[in-house]
């Protein structure tokens, strides 16, 4: 298996070459040269597999530069009942006939990002040890991503994590979850500023190429191919859970922000998994819903991004969307590059009325819908009343948007992306009470916190990173 860039400017690369990278050198995103195919017989043979071994069957089709035994052992060490709370890792429950929840939030930080990030931790450790390298991951977070990264990298050899977050602006639960970590390779910085200040500091450090190279600064953002690959597995797991035989079709609804999660569903469908529809659910930040309804992709300006009660979907653009468009335009890299030049120059593009856009639903099964704060509250109430289940705000967006796309005979699987305890204030608004803390988290807000308060001075941040990494900077 080789990987190419969506913009055509990268020589075919192996998995190990793109693992630690962000954007391809030409500004595009890495994609497998072709989608490996899975037959109906393969699927039937996989029905009895445990999660880690199912993951091996899928991941090994994309990774041929890690020894199979090593890869299998790695997957078995990551996808354990101890880490994910159940032997199923991603269990499926039924709300009513034809409507299912795929539970992705049973990992260490109670959000679906754990599933990919935990594997990334193992892959990074393996690659760095093999090459005798170290990596200093620098990131900015307003909540879920930073937390998932820290829990995945804690205690791993060769990796340090430096995570900036806006002081006093994360939920008490998210703050305690991150700042209570005491591992020597995890560094939390509470920045006296807002999230954008944190992100600007990360950009400023990365823009200093000499420093970046000297300190081996890396990221773990959502465009990382390995994260997407890890997420393909649970679409197969869910299909196996709700079907009984070959060829049965299943639809999925995915609460979407950066298009990473639903892009993994697209990968599964391209590999031959019998998926009827992939329903993209957005909140008030409806960049993706607008595209899938009209063909117009329009990046929002910072001021036009709504702060919502499903904050992990508050995006101005969808960073993984280019991967789907590459497939949509028949893998024409020149065309994809031209479309993203339009994004840079004019803030977007319009495929409405084109032959390509006609394929979105017909050939790729994509449809969409958007949800509002009022919809979230109503859905949380309805699901609690009808099924006795408390869902978080992002999952509620999915359940709302899924409703009109349900078809007789085609199970609809909605992806549960976070635990409601992370968004307790909105649950209280909907139900009048806060959800109980999940098992193991009852004492969270009483744990001692370890973090450093810093200002927005970039040189001071660089000095702290260098000290922690044991590197002396030139004066
Ligand atoms: C990250 C996140 C999303 C959005 O996922 P994408 O892969 O960015 O589309 C949805 N829900 C929750 C809870 C998240 O943390």
Short mmCIF file of C-alpha atoms and ligand atoms in Angstrom, two decimals:
data_model
loop_
_atom_site.label_atom_id
_atom_site.label_comp_id
_atom_site.label_asym_id
_atom_site.label_seq_id
_atom_site.Cartn_x
_atom_site.Cartn_y
_atom_site.Cartn_z
CA UNK A 1 0.00 0.00 0.00
CA UNK A 2 1.25 3.43 -0.98
CA UNK A 3 -0.15 6.85 -0.12
CA UNK A 4 -0.58 9.82 -2.44
CA UNK A 5 -1.56 13.43 -1.84
CA UNK A 6 -5.01 14.74 -2.75
CA UNK A 7 -3.15 17.48 -4.67
CA UNK A 8 -0.85 15.15 -6.57
CA UNK A 9 2.46 16.58 -5.39
CA UNK A 10 3.84 13.79 -3.20
CA UNK A 11 5.79 10.75 -4.44
CA UNK A 12 3.97 7.57 -3.34
CA UNK A 13 4.83 7.05 0.34
CA UNK A 14 4.49 4.21 2.81
CA UNK A 15 2.44 4.31 5.99
CA UNK A 16 5.53 4.90 8.16
CA UNK A 17 6.48 7.93 6.05
CA UNK A 18 3.17 9.73 6.62
CA UNK A 19 2.49 8.58 10.20
CA UNK A 20 4.21 11.48 11.93
CA UNK A 21 3.32 14.09 9.31
CA UNK A 22 0.47 16.55 9.07
CA UNK A 23 -0.19 18.02 5.65
CA UNK A 24 1.49 16.47 2.60
CA UNK A 25 4.39 18.58 1.27
CA UNK A 26 2.09 20.09 -1.39
CA UNK A 27 -0.51 21.16 1.19
CA UNK A 28 -2.84 18.23 0.42
CA UNK A 29 -3.84 15.24 2.51
CA UNK A 30 -2.52 11.70 2.32
CA UNK A 31 -4.86 9.11 0.80
CA UNK A 32 -4.34 5.41 0.06
CA UNK A 33 -3.55 4.91 -3.62
CA UNK A 34 -6.60 2.66 -3.84
CA UNK A 35 -9.20 1.41 -1.37
CA UNK A 36 -8.48 -2.20 -0.37
CA UNK A 37 -11.53 -4.38 -1.04
CA UNK A 38 -13.32 -6.53 1.50
CA UNK A 39 -15.62 -9.26 0.18
CA UNK A 40 -18.93 -10.49 1.57
CA UNK A 41 -17.13 -13.72 2.49
CA UNK A 42 -14.47 -11.78 4.43
CA UNK A 43 -17.20 -10.00 6.38
CA UNK A 44 -18.96 -13.26 7.26
CA UNK A 45 -15.65 -14.77 8.38
CA UNK A 46 -15.07 -11.80 10.69
CA UNK A 47 -18.30 -12.16 12.68
CA UNK A 48 -16.69 -13.89 15.63
CA UNK A 49 -13.57 -11.73 15.89
CA UNK A 50 -12.80 -9.66 18.93
CA UNK A 51 -12.29 -5.95 18.29
CA UNK A 52 -8.47 -5.98 18.21
CA UNK A 53 -8.38 -8.83 15.70
CA UNK A 54 -11.05 -7.21 13.52
CA UNK A 55 -8.90 -4.08 13.69
CA UNK A 56 -5.93 -6.13 12.52
CA UNK A 57 -7.84 -7.42 9.47
CA UNK A 58 -8.66 -3.85 8.44
CA UNK A 59 -5.55 -1.91 9.51
CA UNK A 60 -3.15 -4.47 8.02
CA UNK A 61 -4.69 -3.82 4.58
CA UNK A 62 -3.35 -0.26 4.85
CA UNK A 63 -0.05 -0.85 6.67
CA UNK A 64 2.64 -3.06 5.14
CA UNK A 65 5.71 -1.63 6.83
CA UNK A 66 5.06 -2.92 10.35
CA UNK A 67 5.56 -6.67 10.88
CA UNK A 68 2.13 -8.36 11.10
CA UNK A 69 2.88 -9.92 14.49
CA UNK A 70 3.98 -6.55 15.85
CA UNK A 71 0.89 -4.83 14.48
CA UNK A 72 -1.44 -7.46 15.92
CA UNK A 73 0.25 -7.26 19.32
CA UNK A 74 0.00 -3.48 19.25
CA UNK A 75 -3.73 -3.59 18.48
CA UNK A 76 -4.30 -6.16 21.23
CA UNK A 77 -2.45 -3.95 23.72
CA UNK A 78 -4.56 -0.91 22.82
CA UNK A 79 -8.09 -2.27 22.42
CA UNK A 80 -8.60 -3.87 25.83
CA UNK A 81 -11.56 -4.14 28.14
CA UNK A 82 -9.44 -2.43 30.83
CA UNK A 83 -9.05 0.71 28.70
CA UNK A 84 -12.44 0.77 26.93
CA UNK A 85 -14.74 -0.57 29.62
CA UNK A 86 -16.16 -3.57 27.74
CA UNK A 87 -14.93 -6.50 25.70
CA UNK A 88 -16.85 -5.12 22.71
CA UNK A 89 -14.79 -1.87 22.86
CA UNK A 90 -17.51 -0.12 20.80
CA UNK A 91 -20.78 -1.80 21.85
CA UNK A 92 -24.02 -1.23 19.93
CA UNK A 93 -27.33 -0.81 21.76
CA UNK A 94 -30.85 -0.67 20.34
CA UNK A 95 -33.10 2.29 21.19
CA UNK A 96 -36.03 0.89 19.21
CA UNK A 97 -36.47 -1.41 16.24
CA UNK A 98 -34.27 -0.07 13.43
CA UNK A 99 -32.53 2.60 15.56
CA UNK A 100 -29.21 1.88 17.23
CA UNK A 101 -26.50 3.72 19.15
CA UNK A 102 -22.84 2.88 18.50
CA UNK A 103 -21.08 3.69 21.78
CA UNK A 104 -17.72 5.27 21.04
CA UNK A 105 -17.22 7.17 24.29
CA UNK A 106 -16.13 4.50 26.75
CA UNK A 107 -12.41 5.31 26.48
CA UNK A 108 -10.17 7.12 28.97
CA UNK A 109 -11.49 10.65 28.26
CA UNK A 110 -15.10 9.72 27.51
CA UNK A 111 -15.15 10.90 23.88
CA UNK A 112 -14.78 9.02 20.62
CA UNK A 113 -11.38 10.56 19.88
CA UNK A 114 -9.86 8.10 22.35
CA UNK A 115 -10.39 5.22 19.94
CA UNK A 116 -8.02 6.64 17.35
CA UNK A 117 -5.72 8.51 19.69
CA UNK A 118 -4.94 5.44 21.81
CA UNK A 119 -3.74 3.60 18.71
CA UNK A 120 -1.77 6.66 17.61
CA UNK A 121 0.09 6.59 20.95
CA UNK A 122 1.20 3.01 20.34
CA UNK A 123 2.11 3.69 16.68
CA UNK A 124 4.14 6.78 17.59
CA UNK A 125 6.04 4.98 20.35
CA UNK A 126 6.85 2.13 17.95
CA UNK A 127 8.01 4.41 15.12
CA UNK A 128 10.12 6.64 17.37
CA UNK A 129 11.84 3.69 19.03
CA UNK A 130 12.56 2.15 15.62
CA UNK A 131 14.16 5.37 14.33
CA UNK A 132 15.80 6.34 17.64
CA UNK A 133 13.90 9.64 17.58
CA UNK A 134 11.95 11.78 19.99
CA UNK A 135 8.86 13.86 19.30
CA UNK A 136 7.52 16.90 21.13
CA UNK A 137 3.82 17.23 20.42
CA UNK A 138 2.55 20.77 20.71
CA UNK A 139 -1.15 21.51 20.61
CA UNK A 140 -3.91 23.89 21.56
CA UNK A 141 -7.20 22.60 22.90
CA UNK A 142 -10.53 23.86 24.09
CA UNK A 143 -11.42 20.43 25.46
CA UNK A 144 -11.70 16.98 23.91
CA UNK A 145 -8.73 16.68 21.55
CA UNK A 146 -6.01 17.74 23.98
CA UNK A 147 -7.35 15.51 26.65
CA UNK A 148 -7.53 12.46 24.37
CA UNK A 149 -3.98 13.15 23.15
CA UNK A 150 -2.59 13.36 26.68
CA UNK A 151 -4.26 10.14 27.83
CA UNK A 152 -2.95 8.39 24.72
CA UNK A 153 0.64 9.61 25.04
CA UNK A 154 1.05 9.53 28.84
CA UNK A 155 4.01 7.40 29.87
CA UNK A 156 4.95 6.61 26.25
CA UNK A 157 8.67 6.57 25.48
CA UNK A 158 10.08 9.19 23.14
CA UNK A 159 7.02 11.46 23.23
CA UNK A 160 6.28 14.59 25.23
CA UNK A 161 2.99 16.49 25.03
CA UNK A 162 2.78 20.26 25.52
CA UNK A 163 -0.86 21.31 25.57
CA UNK A 164 -2.06 24.89 25.70
CA UNK A 165 -5.58 25.65 26.90
CA UNK A 166 -7.32 28.93 27.68
CA UNK A 167 -7.21 29.43 31.47
CA UNK A 168 -10.61 29.12 33.11
CA UNK A 169 -12.49 28.46 29.87
CA UNK A 170 -12.83 24.69 29.73
CA UNK A 171 -15.56 22.92 31.66
CA UNK A 172 -14.57 21.92 35.23
CA UNK A 173 -14.72 18.28 34.14
CA UNK A 174 -12.42 18.81 31.14
CA UNK A 175 -9.98 20.92 33.18
CA UNK A 176 -9.69 18.34 35.93
CA UNK A 177 -9.39 15.52 33.40
CA UNK A 178 -6.31 17.10 31.82
CA UNK A 179 -4.67 18.85 34.75
CA UNK A 180 -4.88 15.87 37.11
CA UNK A 181 -2.37 13.92 34.99
CA UNK A 182 0.98 13.59 36.73
CA UNK A 183 3.01 11.77 34.07
CA UNK A 184 6.49 13.19 33.53
CA UNK A 185 5.97 13.52 29.74
CA UNK A 186 2.75 15.57 29.94
CA UNK A 187 2.90 19.38 30.25
CA UNK A 188 -0.27 21.42 30.66
CA UNK A 189 -0.10 25.16 30.11
CA UNK A 190 -3.04 27.32 31.17
CA UNK A 191 -2.74 30.37 28.94
CA UNK A 192 -3.95 33.75 30.08
CA UNK A 193 -6.07 34.23 26.95
CA UNK A 194 -8.72 32.62 24.75
CA UNK A 195 -8.49 29.53 22.54
CA UNK A 196 -7.40 31.58 19.52
CA UNK A 197 -4.44 32.92 21.53
CA UNK A 198 -3.40 29.32 22.26
CA UNK A 199 -3.70 28.40 18.61
CA UNK A 200 -1.73 31.47 17.53
CA UNK A 201 1.08 30.50 19.91
CA UNK A 202 1.21 26.99 18.43
CA UNK A 203 1.33 28.47 14.92
CA UNK A 204 4.09 30.91 15.94
CA UNK A 205 6.24 28.12 17.39
CA UNK A 206 5.70 25.93 14.30
CA UNK A 207 6.55 28.85 12.02
CA UNK A 208 10.04 29.02 13.57
CA UNK A 209 11.38 26.25 11.34
CA UNK A 210 14.79 26.09 13.02
CA UNK A 211 13.18 25.60 16.42
CA UNK A 212 10.64 23.19 14.99
CA UNK A 213 13.36 20.99 13.52
CA UNK A 214 15.71 21.24 16.50
CA UNK A 215 12.97 20.25 18.96
CA UNK A 216 11.16 17.79 16.64
CA UNK A 217 7.84 19.57 17.13
CA UNK A 218 4.86 17.57 15.89
CA UNK A 219 1.07 17.62 16.12
CA UNK A 220 -1.76 15.12 16.47
CA UNK A 221 -4.50 16.99 14.65
CA UNK A 222 -7.51 15.51 12.94
CA UNK A 223 -5.95 15.29 9.47
CA UNK A 224 -3.54 12.58 10.65
CA UNK A 225 -4.20 9.56 8.44
CA UNK A 226 -3.65 6.99 11.18
CA UNK A 227 -6.41 8.55 13.28
CA UNK A 228 -8.82 8.23 10.40
CA UNK A 229 -7.75 4.66 9.72
CA UNK A 230 -8.36 3.62 13.33
CA UNK A 231 -11.91 4.94 13.04
CA UNK A 232 -12.75 2.78 10.01
CA UNK A 233 -12.77 -0.28 12.25
CA UNK A 234 -15.87 0.55 14.28
CA UNK A 235 -18.04 0.95 11.17
CA UNK A 236 -17.27 -2.71 10.42
CA UNK A 237 -17.82 -3.64 14.06
CA UNK A 238 -21.23 -1.94 14.07
CA UNK A 239 -22.28 -3.46 10.75
CA UNK A 240 -21.42 -6.91 12.10
CA UNK A 241 -23.39 -6.16 15.28
CA UNK A 242 -26.68 -5.20 13.58
CA UNK A 243 -26.73 -7.60 10.62
CA UNK A 244 -27.13 -11.36 10.44
CA UNK A 245 -25.97 -12.17 6.93
CA UNK A 246 -24.28 -10.99 3.74
CA UNK A 247 -25.36 -7.92 1.81
CA UNK A 248 -27.64 -6.42 4.46
CA UNK A 249 -27.47 -2.66 4.23
CA UNK A 250 -27.02 -0.33 7.21
CA UNK A 251 -27.05 3.49 7.42
CA UNK A 252 -24.93 5.59 9.77
CA UNK A 253 -25.48 9.08 11.17
CA UNK A 254 -22.36 10.90 12.30
CA UNK A 255 -22.13 14.11 14.38
CA UNK A 256 -19.55 15.97 12.31
CA UNK A 257 -17.06 18.79 12.68
CA UNK A 258 -13.77 18.30 10.88
CA UNK A 259 -15.24 15.43 8.81
CA UNK A 260 -12.76 12.89 10.22
CA UNK A 261 -15.28 10.49 11.71
CA UNK A 262 -17.68 10.36 8.75
CA UNK A 263 -14.73 10.21 6.33
CA UNK A 264 -13.79 6.94 8.04
CA UNK A 265 -17.33 5.75 7.23
CA UNK A 266 -16.73 6.75 3.61
CA UNK A 267 -13.55 4.66 3.64
CA UNK A 268 -15.48 1.65 4.98
CA UNK A 269 -18.11 2.07 2.25
CA UNK A 270 -15.44 2.35 -0.46
CA UNK A 271 -13.90 -0.87 0.86
CA UNK A 272 -17.17 -2.66 0.21
CA UNK A 273 -19.01 -2.52 3.53
CA UNK A 274 -22.73 -2.50 2.62
CA UNK A 275 -23.55 1.01 3.85
CA UNK A 276 -26.77 2.52 2.50
CA UNK A 277 -26.35 6.12 3.63
CA UNK A 278 -23.82 8.19 5.51
CA UNK A 279 -25.79 10.99 7.16
CA UNK A 280 -23.67 14.01 8.07
CA UNK A 281 -25.09 15.82 11.11
CA UNK A 282 -23.99 19.36 11.92
CA UNK A 283 -25.05 21.90 14.51
CA UNK A 284 -25.60 25.60 13.76
CA UNK A 285 -22.14 25.55 12.13
CA UNK A 286 -23.56 24.06 8.96
CA UNK A 287 -20.63 24.30 6.50
CA UNK A 288 -21.03 20.61 5.66
CA UNK A 289 -24.82 20.53 5.62
CA UNK A 290 -24.77 23.42 3.16
CA UNK A 291 -22.42 21.49 0.85
CA UNK A 292 -24.37 18.25 0.93
CA UNK A 293 -27.66 20.08 0.26
CA UNK A 294 -26.47 22.58 -2.36
CA UNK A 295 -22.97 21.71 -3.58
CA UNK A 296 -21.60 24.98 -2.21
CA UNK A 297 -18.59 24.70 0.14
CA UNK A 298 -18.14 28.00 1.96
CA UNK A 299 -15.55 28.46 4.70
CA UNK A 300 -16.86 30.66 7.52
CA UNK A 301 -15.01 33.64 8.97
CA UNK A 302 -14.03 33.40 12.64
CA UNK A 303 -16.76 35.85 13.65
CA UNK A 304 -19.38 33.67 11.88
CA UNK A 305 -18.56 30.55 13.87
CA UNK A 306 -21.29 30.01 16.45
CA UNK A 307 -20.35 28.91 19.95
CA UNK A 308 -22.84 26.14 20.57
CA UNK A 309 -23.75 23.56 23.17
CA UNK A 310 -22.15 20.88 20.96
CA UNK A 311 -18.78 22.67 20.97
CA UNK A 312 -16.68 19.90 19.40
CA UNK A 313 -18.56 20.52 16.13
CA UNK A 314 -17.99 24.30 16.11
CA UNK A 315 -15.85 24.62 13.01
CA UNK A 316 -15.25 27.22 10.30
CA UNK A 317 -14.03 24.64 7.75
CA UNK A 318 -13.86 20.85 7.68
CA UNK A 319 -10.22 19.87 7.48
CA UNK A 320 -10.75 16.27 6.25
CA UNK A 321 -13.35 17.21 3.64
CA UNK A 322 -10.70 17.40 0.90
CA UNK A 323 -10.26 13.62 1.18
CA UNK A 324 -13.87 13.01 0.17
CA UNK A 325 -13.80 15.61 -2.60
CA UNK A 326 -10.73 13.86 -4.07
CA UNK A 327 -12.82 10.69 -4.45
CA UNK A 328 -15.87 12.66 -5.59
CA UNK A 329 -14.00 14.22 -8.54
CA UNK A 330 -12.73 10.80 -9.61
CA UNK A 331 -9.37 11.16 -7.82
CA UNK A 332 -8.38 14.02 -10.10
CA UNK A 333 -5.59 15.64 -8.06
CA UNK A 334 -5.24 18.65 -10.37
CA UNK A 335 -8.94 19.35 -10.02
CA UNK A 336 -8.78 18.95 -6.22
CA UNK A 337 -5.81 21.31 -6.05
CA UNK A 338 -7.70 23.84 -8.18
CA UNK A 339 -10.75 23.64 -5.91
CA UNK A 340 -8.59 24.35 -2.84
CA UNK A 341 -6.94 27.25 -4.63
CA UNK A 342 -10.48 28.63 -4.91
CA UNK A 343 -10.92 28.03 -1.18
CA UNK A 344 -7.77 30.06 -0.50
CA UNK A 345 -8.61 32.81 -2.96
CA UNK A 346 -12.37 33.09 -2.68
CA UNK A 347 -13.29 31.26 0.53
CA UNK A 348 -14.95 28.30 -1.17
CA UNK A 349 -16.29 26.65 -4.32
CA UNK A 350 -19.59 25.60 -5.81
CA UNK A 351 -20.19 22.16 -7.33
CA UNK A 352 -23.96 22.67 -7.44
CA UNK A 353 -25.49 21.39 -10.70
CA UNK A 354 -22.33 19.54 -11.78
CA UNK A 355 -22.10 15.87 -12.70
CA UNK A 356 -19.79 15.43 -9.71
CA UNK A 357 -22.34 16.78 -7.28
CA UNK A 358 -24.99 14.43 -8.69
CA UNK A 359 -22.83 11.54 -7.48
CA UNK A 360 -22.76 12.65 -3.81
CA UNK A 361 -25.86 10.67 -2.79
CA UNK A 362 -26.18 8.36 -5.81
CA UNK A 363 -22.65 6.92 -5.75
CA UNK A 364 -21.39 7.77 -2.28
CA UNK A 365 -24.56 7.68 -0.14
CA UNK A 366 -23.96 11.06 1.48
CA UNK A 367 -26.85 13.15 2.80
CA UNK A 368 -27.02 15.64 5.66
CA UNK A 369 -28.96 17.76 8.09
CA UNK A 370 -28.40 20.44 10.73
CA UNK A 371 -29.54 20.82 14.30
CA UNK A 372 -29.99 23.73 16.72
CA UNK A 373 -29.72 24.23 20.47
CA UNK A 374 -33.50 23.87 20.75
CA UNK A 375 -33.34 20.62 18.75
CA UNK A 376 -30.64 19.29 21.08
CA UNK A 377 -32.68 20.02 24.18
CA UNK A 378 -35.82 18.47 22.65
CA UNK A 379 -33.90 15.38 21.50
CA UNK A 380 -32.20 14.86 24.88
CA UNK A 381 -35.65 15.08 26.54
CA UNK A 382 -37.32 12.79 24.02
CA UNK A 383 -34.62 10.12 24.16
CA UNK A 384 -34.66 10.20 27.96
CA UNK A 385 -38.47 10.00 28.07
CA UNK A 386 -38.87 7.28 25.44
CA UNK A 387 -35.83 5.12 26.11
CA UNK A 388 -34.50 6.12 29.56
CA UNK A 389 -31.13 6.96 27.99
CA UNK A 390 -29.19 10.21 28.52
CA UNK A 391 -27.26 11.25 25.41
CA UNK A 392 -24.73 14.06 25.14
CA UNK A 393 -25.30 17.14 23.00
CA UNK A 394 -23.31 15.95 19.95
CA UNK A 395 -25.05 12.59 19.88
CA UNK A 396 -28.35 14.47 20.17
CA UNK A 397 -27.51 16.40 17.00
CA UNK A 398 -27.01 13.06 15.26
CA UNK A 399 -30.25 11.53 16.53
CA UNK A 400 -32.21 14.59 15.43
CA UNK A 401 -30.70 14.65 11.94
CA UNK A 402 -31.02 10.85 11.50
CA UNK A 403 -34.80 10.82 11.89
CA UNK A 404 -35.91 11.69 8.31
CA UNK A 405 -33.32 9.33 6.79
CA UNK A 406 -34.58 6.16 8.46
CA UNK A 407 -35.88 3.58 5.96
CA UNK A 408 -37.80 0.35 6.57
CA UNK A 409 -35.47 -2.63 6.55
CA UNK A 410 -32.29 -0.56 6.85
CA UNK A 411 -31.01 -0.24 10.43
CA UNK A 412 -29.90 3.31 11.31
CA UNK A 413 -26.83 3.40 13.54
CA UNK A 414 -26.18 6.74 15.26
CA UNK A 415 -22.67 7.31 16.52
CA UNK A 416 -22.48 8.29 20.19
CA UNK A 417 -19.43 10.56 20.35
CA UNK A 418 -19.21 11.67 23.99
CA UNK A 419 -20.53 10.97 27.48
CA UNK A 420 -23.17 13.42 28.74
CA UNK A 421 -21.16 14.12 31.94
CA UNK A 422 -18.77 16.19 29.83
CA UNK A 423 -21.58 18.58 28.93
CA UNK A 424 -23.47 18.60 32.21
CA UNK A 425 -24.77 22.17 32.00
CA UNK A 426 -26.82 21.48 28.85
CA UNK A 427 -28.11 18.19 30.24
CA UNK A 428 -29.33 20.12 33.30
CA UNK A 429 -31.01 22.63 30.98
CA UNK A 430 -32.80 19.81 29.16
CA UNK A 431 -33.63 17.43 31.99
CA UNK A 432 -33.40 19.50 35.17
CA UNK A 433 -30.61 17.40 36.63
CA UNK A 434 -26.97 16.65 35.86
CA UNK A 435 -25.92 13.22 34.63
CA UNK A 436 -24.05 11.13 37.18
CA UNK A 437 -20.26 10.99 36.88
CA UNK A 438 -19.25 7.83 35.04
CA UNK A 439 -17.66 5.06 37.13
CA UNK A 440 -14.08 5.95 38.06
CA UNK A 441 -14.63 9.68 37.65
CA UNK A 442 -16.58 10.43 40.84
CA UNK A 443 -13.58 11.99 42.61
CA UNK A 444 -12.32 13.89 39.59
CA UNK A 445 -12.86 17.43 40.80
CA UNK A 446 -11.13 16.59 44.11
CA UNK A 447 -7.90 15.38 42.47
CA UNK A 448 -4.79 17.59 42.80
CA UNK A 449 -4.08 19.58 39.64
CA UNK A 450 -0.70 20.03 37.97
CA UNK A 451 -0.29 22.77 35.38
CA UNK A 452 1.73 25.91 34.64
CA UNK A 453 0.13 29.29 34.13
CA UNK A 454 1.71 31.22 31.29
CA UNK A 455 1.08 34.41 29.36
CA UNK A 456 0.95 34.65 25.58
CA UNK A 457 4.69 35.23 25.15
CA UNK A 458 5.96 32.80 22.51
CA UNK A 459 9.63 33.00 23.47
CA UNK A 460 8.79 32.08 27.04
CA UNK A 461 6.85 29.06 25.74
CA UNK A 462 9.77 27.98 23.55
CA UNK A 463 12.13 28.27 26.51
CA UNK A 464 9.90 26.03 28.61
CA UNK A 465 9.64 23.41 25.85
CA UNK A 466 13.41 23.42 25.37
CA UNK A 467 14.06 23.04 29.10
CA UNK A 468 11.63 20.14 29.38
CA UNK A 469 13.22 18.45 26.37
CA UNK A 470 16.72 18.99 27.77
CA UNK A 471 17.79 21.06 24.77
CA UNK A 472 19.98 24.14 25.12
CA UNK A 473 18.88 26.85 22.72
CA UNK A 474 21.45 29.07 21.04
CA UNK A 475 21.50 32.47 22.75
C1 LIG B 1 -14.37 15.74 17.57
C2 LIG B 1 -15.81 15.51 17.92
C3 LIG B 1 -16.82 15.49 16.93
C4 LIG B 1 -16.54 15.80 15.47
O1 LIG B 1 -15.81 14.80 14.83
P1 LIG B 1 -15.06 15.06 13.44
O2 LIG B 1 -14.24 13.87 13.21
O3 LIG B 1 -14.22 16.30 13.67
O4 LIG B 1 -16.10 15.29 12.41
C5 LIG B 1 -18.12 15.18 17.30
N1 LIG B 1 -18.43 14.94 18.59
C6 LIG B 1 -17.50 14.96 19.58
C7 LIG B 1 -17.91 14.71 20.97
C8 LIG B 1 -16.16 15.24 19.28
O5 LIG B 1 -15.24 15.27 20.27
#
